[in-house]
CSV table of N, CA and C in Angstrom, one decimal:
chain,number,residue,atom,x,y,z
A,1,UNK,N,188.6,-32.1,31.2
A,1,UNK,CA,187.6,-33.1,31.0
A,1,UNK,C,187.8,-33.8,29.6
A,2,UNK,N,188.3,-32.9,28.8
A,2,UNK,CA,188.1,-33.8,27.3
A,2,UNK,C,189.5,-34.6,27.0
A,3,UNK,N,190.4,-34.2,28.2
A,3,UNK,CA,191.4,-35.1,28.3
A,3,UNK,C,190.9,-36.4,29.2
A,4,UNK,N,190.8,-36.4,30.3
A,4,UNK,CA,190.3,-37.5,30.7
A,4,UNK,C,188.7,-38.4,30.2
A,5,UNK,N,187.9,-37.8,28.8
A,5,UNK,CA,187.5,-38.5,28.0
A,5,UNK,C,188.4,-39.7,27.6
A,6,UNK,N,189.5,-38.6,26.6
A,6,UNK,CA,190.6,-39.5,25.8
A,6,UNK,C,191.1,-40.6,26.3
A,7,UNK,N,191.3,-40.6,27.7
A,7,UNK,CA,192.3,-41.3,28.3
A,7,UNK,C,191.2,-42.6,28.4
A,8,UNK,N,189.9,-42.0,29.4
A,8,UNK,CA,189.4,-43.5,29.7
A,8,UNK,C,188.1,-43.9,28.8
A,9,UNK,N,187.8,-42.9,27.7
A,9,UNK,CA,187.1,-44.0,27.1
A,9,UNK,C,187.4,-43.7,25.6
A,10,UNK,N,188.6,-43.2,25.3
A,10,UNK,CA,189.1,-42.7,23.7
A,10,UNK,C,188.4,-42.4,23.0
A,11,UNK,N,187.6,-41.3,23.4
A,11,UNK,CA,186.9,-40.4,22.9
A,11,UNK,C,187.7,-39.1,22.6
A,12,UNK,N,187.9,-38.6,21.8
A,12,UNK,CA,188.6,-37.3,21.1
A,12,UNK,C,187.7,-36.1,21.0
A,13,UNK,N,187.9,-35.0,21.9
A,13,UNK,CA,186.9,-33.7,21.9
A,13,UNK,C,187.8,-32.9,20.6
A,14,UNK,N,186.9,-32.4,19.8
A,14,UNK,CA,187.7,-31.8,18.9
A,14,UNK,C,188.1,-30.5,19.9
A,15,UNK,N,189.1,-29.5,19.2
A,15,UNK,CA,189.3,-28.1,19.9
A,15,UNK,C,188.2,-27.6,19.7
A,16,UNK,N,187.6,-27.4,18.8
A,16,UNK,CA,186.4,-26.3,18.4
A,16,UNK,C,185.2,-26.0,18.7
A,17,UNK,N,185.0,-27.8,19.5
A,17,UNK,CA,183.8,-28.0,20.3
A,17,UNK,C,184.1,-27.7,21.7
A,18,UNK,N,185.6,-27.8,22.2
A,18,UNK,CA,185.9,-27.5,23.8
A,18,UNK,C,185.8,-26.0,23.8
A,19,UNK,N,186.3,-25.2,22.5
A,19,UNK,CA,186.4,-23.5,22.6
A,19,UNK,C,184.8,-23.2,22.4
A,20,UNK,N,183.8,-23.8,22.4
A,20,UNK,CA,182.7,-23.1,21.3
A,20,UNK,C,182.1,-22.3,22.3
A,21,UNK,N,181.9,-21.3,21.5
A,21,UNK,CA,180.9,-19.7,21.9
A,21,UNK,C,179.6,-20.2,21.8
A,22,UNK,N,178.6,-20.0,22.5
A,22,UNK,CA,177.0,-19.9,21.9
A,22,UNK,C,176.8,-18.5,22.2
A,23,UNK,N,176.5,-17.7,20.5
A,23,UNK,CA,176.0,-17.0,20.7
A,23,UNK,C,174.4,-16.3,21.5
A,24,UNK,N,174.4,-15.0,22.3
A,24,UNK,CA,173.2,-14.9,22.6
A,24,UNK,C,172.4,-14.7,21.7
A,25,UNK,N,171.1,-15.1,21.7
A,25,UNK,CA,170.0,-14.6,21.1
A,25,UNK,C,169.5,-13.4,21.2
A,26,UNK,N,169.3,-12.7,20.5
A,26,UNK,CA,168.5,-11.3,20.7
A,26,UNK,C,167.5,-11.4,20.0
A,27,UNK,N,166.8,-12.6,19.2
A,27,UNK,CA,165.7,-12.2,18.3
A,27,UNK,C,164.4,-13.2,19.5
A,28,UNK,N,165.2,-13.9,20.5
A,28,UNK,CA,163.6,-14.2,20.8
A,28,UNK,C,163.2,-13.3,21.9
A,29,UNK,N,161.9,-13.6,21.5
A,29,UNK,CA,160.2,-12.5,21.6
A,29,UNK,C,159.8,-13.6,22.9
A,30,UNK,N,159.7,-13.4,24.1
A,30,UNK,CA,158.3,-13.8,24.8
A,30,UNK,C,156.8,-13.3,24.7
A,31,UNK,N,156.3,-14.5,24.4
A,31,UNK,CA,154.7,-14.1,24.3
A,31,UNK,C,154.1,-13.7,25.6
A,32,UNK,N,154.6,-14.3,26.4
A,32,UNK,CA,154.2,-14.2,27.8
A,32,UNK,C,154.7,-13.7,29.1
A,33,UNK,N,155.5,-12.6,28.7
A,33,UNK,CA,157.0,-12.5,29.2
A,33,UNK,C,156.4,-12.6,31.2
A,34,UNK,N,157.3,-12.8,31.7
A,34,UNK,CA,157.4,-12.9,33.2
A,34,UNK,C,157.7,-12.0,34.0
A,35,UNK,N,157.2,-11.5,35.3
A,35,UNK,CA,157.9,-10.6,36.1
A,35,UNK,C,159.1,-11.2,37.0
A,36,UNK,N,159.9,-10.7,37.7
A,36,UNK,CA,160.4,-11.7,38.1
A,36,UNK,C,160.0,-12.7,39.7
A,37,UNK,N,158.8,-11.8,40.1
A,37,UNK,CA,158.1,-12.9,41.3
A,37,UNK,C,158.0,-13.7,40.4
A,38,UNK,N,157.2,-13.8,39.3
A,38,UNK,CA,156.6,-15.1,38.1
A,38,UNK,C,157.9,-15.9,38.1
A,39,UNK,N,158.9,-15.5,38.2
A,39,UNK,CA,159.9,-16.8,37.5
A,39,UNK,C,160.8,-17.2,38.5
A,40,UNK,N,160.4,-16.5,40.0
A,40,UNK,CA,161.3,-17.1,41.2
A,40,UNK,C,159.9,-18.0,41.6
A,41,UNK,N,158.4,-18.3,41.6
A,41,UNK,CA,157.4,-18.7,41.5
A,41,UNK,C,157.8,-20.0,40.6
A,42,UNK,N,158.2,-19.8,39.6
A,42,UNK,CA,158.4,-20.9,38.9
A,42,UNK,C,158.8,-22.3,39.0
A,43,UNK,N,160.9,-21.5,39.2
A,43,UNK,CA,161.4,-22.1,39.5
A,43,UNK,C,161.4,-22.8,41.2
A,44,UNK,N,160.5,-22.2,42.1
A,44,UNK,CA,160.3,-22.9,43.6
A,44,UNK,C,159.5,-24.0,43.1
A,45,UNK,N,158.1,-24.1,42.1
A,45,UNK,CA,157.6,-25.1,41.6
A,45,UNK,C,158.4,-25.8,41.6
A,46,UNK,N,159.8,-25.4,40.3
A,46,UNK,CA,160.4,-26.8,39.5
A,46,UNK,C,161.1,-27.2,40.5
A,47,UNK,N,161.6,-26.8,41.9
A,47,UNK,CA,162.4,-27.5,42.7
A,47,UNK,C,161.4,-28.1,43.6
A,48,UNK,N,160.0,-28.1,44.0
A,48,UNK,CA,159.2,-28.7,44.9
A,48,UNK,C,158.9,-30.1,44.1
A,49,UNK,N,159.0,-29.8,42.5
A,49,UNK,CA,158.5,-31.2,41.8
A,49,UNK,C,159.3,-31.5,41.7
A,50,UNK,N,160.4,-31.5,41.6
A,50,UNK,CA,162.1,-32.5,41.9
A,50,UNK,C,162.1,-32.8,43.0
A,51,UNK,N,161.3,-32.4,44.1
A,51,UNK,CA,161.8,-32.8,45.4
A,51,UNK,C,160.9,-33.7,45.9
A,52,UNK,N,159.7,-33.8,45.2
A,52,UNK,CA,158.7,-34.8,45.3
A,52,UNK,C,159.3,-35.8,44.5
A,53,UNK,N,159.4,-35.5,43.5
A,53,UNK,CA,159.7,-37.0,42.7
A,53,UNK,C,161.0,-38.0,43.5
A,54,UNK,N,162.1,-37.0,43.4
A,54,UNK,CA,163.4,-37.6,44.6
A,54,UNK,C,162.8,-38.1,46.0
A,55,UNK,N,162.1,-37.7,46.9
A,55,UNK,CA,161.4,-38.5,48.1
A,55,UNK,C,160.6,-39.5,47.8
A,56,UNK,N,159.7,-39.7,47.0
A,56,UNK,CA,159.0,-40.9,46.2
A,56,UNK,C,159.8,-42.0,45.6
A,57,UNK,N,161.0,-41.5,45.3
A,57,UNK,CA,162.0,-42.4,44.6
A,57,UNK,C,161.4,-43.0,43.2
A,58,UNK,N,160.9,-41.9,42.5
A,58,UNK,CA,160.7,-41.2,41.1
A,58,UNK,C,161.4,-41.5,40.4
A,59,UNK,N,162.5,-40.3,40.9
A,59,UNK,CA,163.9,-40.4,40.8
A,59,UNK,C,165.2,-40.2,41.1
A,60,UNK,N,166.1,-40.5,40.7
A,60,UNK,CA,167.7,-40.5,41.3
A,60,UNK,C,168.1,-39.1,41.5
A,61,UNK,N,168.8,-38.6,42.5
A,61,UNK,CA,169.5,-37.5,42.4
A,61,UNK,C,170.5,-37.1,41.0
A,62,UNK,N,170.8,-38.3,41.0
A,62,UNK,CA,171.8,-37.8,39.6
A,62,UNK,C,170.8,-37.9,38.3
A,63,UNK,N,169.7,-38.0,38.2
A,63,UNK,CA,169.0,-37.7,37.3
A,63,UNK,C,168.2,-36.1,37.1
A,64,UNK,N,168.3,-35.8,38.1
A,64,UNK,CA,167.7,-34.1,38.3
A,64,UNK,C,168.1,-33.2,37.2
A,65,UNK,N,169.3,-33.4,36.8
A,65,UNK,CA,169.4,-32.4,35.7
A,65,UNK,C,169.5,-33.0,34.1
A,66,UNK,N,169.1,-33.7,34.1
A,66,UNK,CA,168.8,-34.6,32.6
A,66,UNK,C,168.3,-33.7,31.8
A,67,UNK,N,168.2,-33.7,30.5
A,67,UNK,CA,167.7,-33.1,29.5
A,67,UNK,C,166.6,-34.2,28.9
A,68,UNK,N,165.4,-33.3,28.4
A,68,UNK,CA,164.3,-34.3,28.2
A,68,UNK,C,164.6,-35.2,27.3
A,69,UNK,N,165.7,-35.2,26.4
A,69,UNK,CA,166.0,-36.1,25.5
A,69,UNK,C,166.5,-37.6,26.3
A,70,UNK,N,167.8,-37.2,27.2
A,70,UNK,CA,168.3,-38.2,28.1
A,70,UNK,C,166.9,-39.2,28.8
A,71,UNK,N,166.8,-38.3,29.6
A,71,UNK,CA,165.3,-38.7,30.8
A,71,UNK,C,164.8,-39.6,29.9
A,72,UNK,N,164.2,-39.5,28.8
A,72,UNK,CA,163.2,-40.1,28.0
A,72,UNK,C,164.1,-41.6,27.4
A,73,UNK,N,165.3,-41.2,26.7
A,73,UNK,CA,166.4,-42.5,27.1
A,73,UNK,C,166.5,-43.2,28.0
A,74,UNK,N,166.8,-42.8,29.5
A,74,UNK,CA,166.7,-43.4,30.4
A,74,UNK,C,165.4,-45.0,30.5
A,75,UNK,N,164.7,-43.8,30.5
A,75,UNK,CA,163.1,-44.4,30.5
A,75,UNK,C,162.8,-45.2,29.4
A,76,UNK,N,163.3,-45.7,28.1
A,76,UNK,CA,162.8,-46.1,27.4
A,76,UNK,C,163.7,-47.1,27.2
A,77,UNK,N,165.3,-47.0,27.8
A,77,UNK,CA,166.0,-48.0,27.8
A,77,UNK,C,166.7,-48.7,28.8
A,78,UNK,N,166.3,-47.8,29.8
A,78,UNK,CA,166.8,-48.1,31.2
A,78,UNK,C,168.5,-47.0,31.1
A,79,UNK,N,169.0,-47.1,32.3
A,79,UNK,CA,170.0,-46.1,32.4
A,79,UNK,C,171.0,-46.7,31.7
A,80,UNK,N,172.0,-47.6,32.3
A,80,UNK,CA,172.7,-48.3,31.7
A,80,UNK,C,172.8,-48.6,30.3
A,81,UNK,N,172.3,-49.0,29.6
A,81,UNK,CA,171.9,-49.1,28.5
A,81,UNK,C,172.1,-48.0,27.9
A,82,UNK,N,171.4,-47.2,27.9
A,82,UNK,CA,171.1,-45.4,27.4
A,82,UNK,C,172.9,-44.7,27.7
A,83,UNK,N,173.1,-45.2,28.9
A,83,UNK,CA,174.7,-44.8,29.0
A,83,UNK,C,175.8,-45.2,28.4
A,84,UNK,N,175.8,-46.7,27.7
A,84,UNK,CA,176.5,-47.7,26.9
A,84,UNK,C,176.1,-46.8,25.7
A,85,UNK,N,175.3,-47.2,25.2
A,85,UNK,CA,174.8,-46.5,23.9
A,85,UNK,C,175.1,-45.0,23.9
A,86,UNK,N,175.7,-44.2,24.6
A,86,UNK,CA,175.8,-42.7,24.2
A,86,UNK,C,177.6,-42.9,24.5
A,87,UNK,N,178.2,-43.4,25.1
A,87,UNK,CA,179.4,-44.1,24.8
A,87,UNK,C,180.2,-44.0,23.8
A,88,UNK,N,179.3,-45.3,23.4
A,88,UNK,CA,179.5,-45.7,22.1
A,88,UNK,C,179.5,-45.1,21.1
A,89,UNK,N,178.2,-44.6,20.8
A,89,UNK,CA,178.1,-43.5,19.8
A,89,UNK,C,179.1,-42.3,19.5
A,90,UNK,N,179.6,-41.9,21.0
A,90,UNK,CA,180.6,-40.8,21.1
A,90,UNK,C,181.9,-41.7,20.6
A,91,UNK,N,182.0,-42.6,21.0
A,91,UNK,CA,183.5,-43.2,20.5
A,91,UNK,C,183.4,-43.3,19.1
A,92,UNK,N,182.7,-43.8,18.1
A,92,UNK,CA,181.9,-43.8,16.8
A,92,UNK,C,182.4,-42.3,16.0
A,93,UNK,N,181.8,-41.5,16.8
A,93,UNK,CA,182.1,-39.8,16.0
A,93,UNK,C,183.3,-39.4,16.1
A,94,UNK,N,184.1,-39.9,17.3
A,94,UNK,CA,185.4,-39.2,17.3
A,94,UNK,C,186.3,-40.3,16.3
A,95,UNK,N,185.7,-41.5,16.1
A,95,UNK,CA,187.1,-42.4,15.2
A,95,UNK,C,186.7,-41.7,14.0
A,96,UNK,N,185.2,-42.0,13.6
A,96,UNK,CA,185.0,-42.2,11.9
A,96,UNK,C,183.9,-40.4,11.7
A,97,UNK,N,183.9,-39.7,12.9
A,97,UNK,CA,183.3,-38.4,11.9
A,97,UNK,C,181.1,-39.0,11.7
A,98,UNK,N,180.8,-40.0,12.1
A,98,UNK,CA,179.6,-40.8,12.3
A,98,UNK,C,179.4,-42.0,13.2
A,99,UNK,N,178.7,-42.4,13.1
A,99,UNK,CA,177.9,-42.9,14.1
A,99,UNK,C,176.8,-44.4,13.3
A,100,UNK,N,177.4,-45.2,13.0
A,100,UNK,CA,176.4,-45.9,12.6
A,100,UNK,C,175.5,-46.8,13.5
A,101,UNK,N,175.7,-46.7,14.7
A,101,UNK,CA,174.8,-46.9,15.5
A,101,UNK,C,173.7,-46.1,15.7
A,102,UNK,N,173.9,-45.2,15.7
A,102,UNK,CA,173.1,-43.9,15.9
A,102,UNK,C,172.0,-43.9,15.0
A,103,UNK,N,172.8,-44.6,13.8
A,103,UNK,CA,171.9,-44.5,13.0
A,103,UNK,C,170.8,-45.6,12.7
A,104,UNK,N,171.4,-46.4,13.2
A,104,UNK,CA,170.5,-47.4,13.4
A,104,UNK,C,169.5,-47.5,14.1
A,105,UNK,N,169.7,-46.9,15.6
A,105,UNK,CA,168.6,-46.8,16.8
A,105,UNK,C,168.0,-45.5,15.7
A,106,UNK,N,168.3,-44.6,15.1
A,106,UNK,CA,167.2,-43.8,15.0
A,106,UNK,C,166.0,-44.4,13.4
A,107,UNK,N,166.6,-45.2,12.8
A,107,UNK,CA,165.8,-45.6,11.9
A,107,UNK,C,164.8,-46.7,12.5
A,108,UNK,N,164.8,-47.3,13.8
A,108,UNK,CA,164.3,-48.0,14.2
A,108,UNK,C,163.1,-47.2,14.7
């Protein structure tokens, strides 16, 4: 994948971000912790309200797994747009190490 970045939109994955570990957490605490009916309960919720929203035309299948950062992108700039601009941005980091775009939509 981070070759076929480079190629079509010369973006450069450093190595260290394609090797990176996340380590596990062991220090978080649930307040509320769950059984596991509770969290197969859950997750049947979160796929009934994806499945509503996708039949309503809500939203796009390829939006189902967005992160609320993106989603709210989407929504606040439309897709396209939000996709150009994250692009960009990425081509930005990999030439110069920043992003002065980035910086600009966030001072705005």
């Amino acid at each position: 994948m981070a070759a076929e970045l480079e190629k079509s939109l010369g973006i450069v994955v450093p190595q260290n971000v394609i090797e990176k570990k996340i380590p596990y957490c062991e220090k978080f605490k649930c307040e509320t912790p769950m059984d596991e009916d509770q969290r197969d309960a859950l997750v049947d919720e979160l796929f009934y309200l994806d499945s509503m929203m996708l039949s309503r035309g809500l939203l796009d299948f390829d939006e189902v797994n967005l992160s609320l950062v993106q989603w709210f992108a989407y929504d606040a700039l439309g897709k396209e747009e939000a996709m150009a601009l994250r692009i960009q941005v990425a081509q930005e980091f990999s030439r110069e190490g920043k992003s002065e775009t980035l910086e600009k939509f966030v001072q705005n």
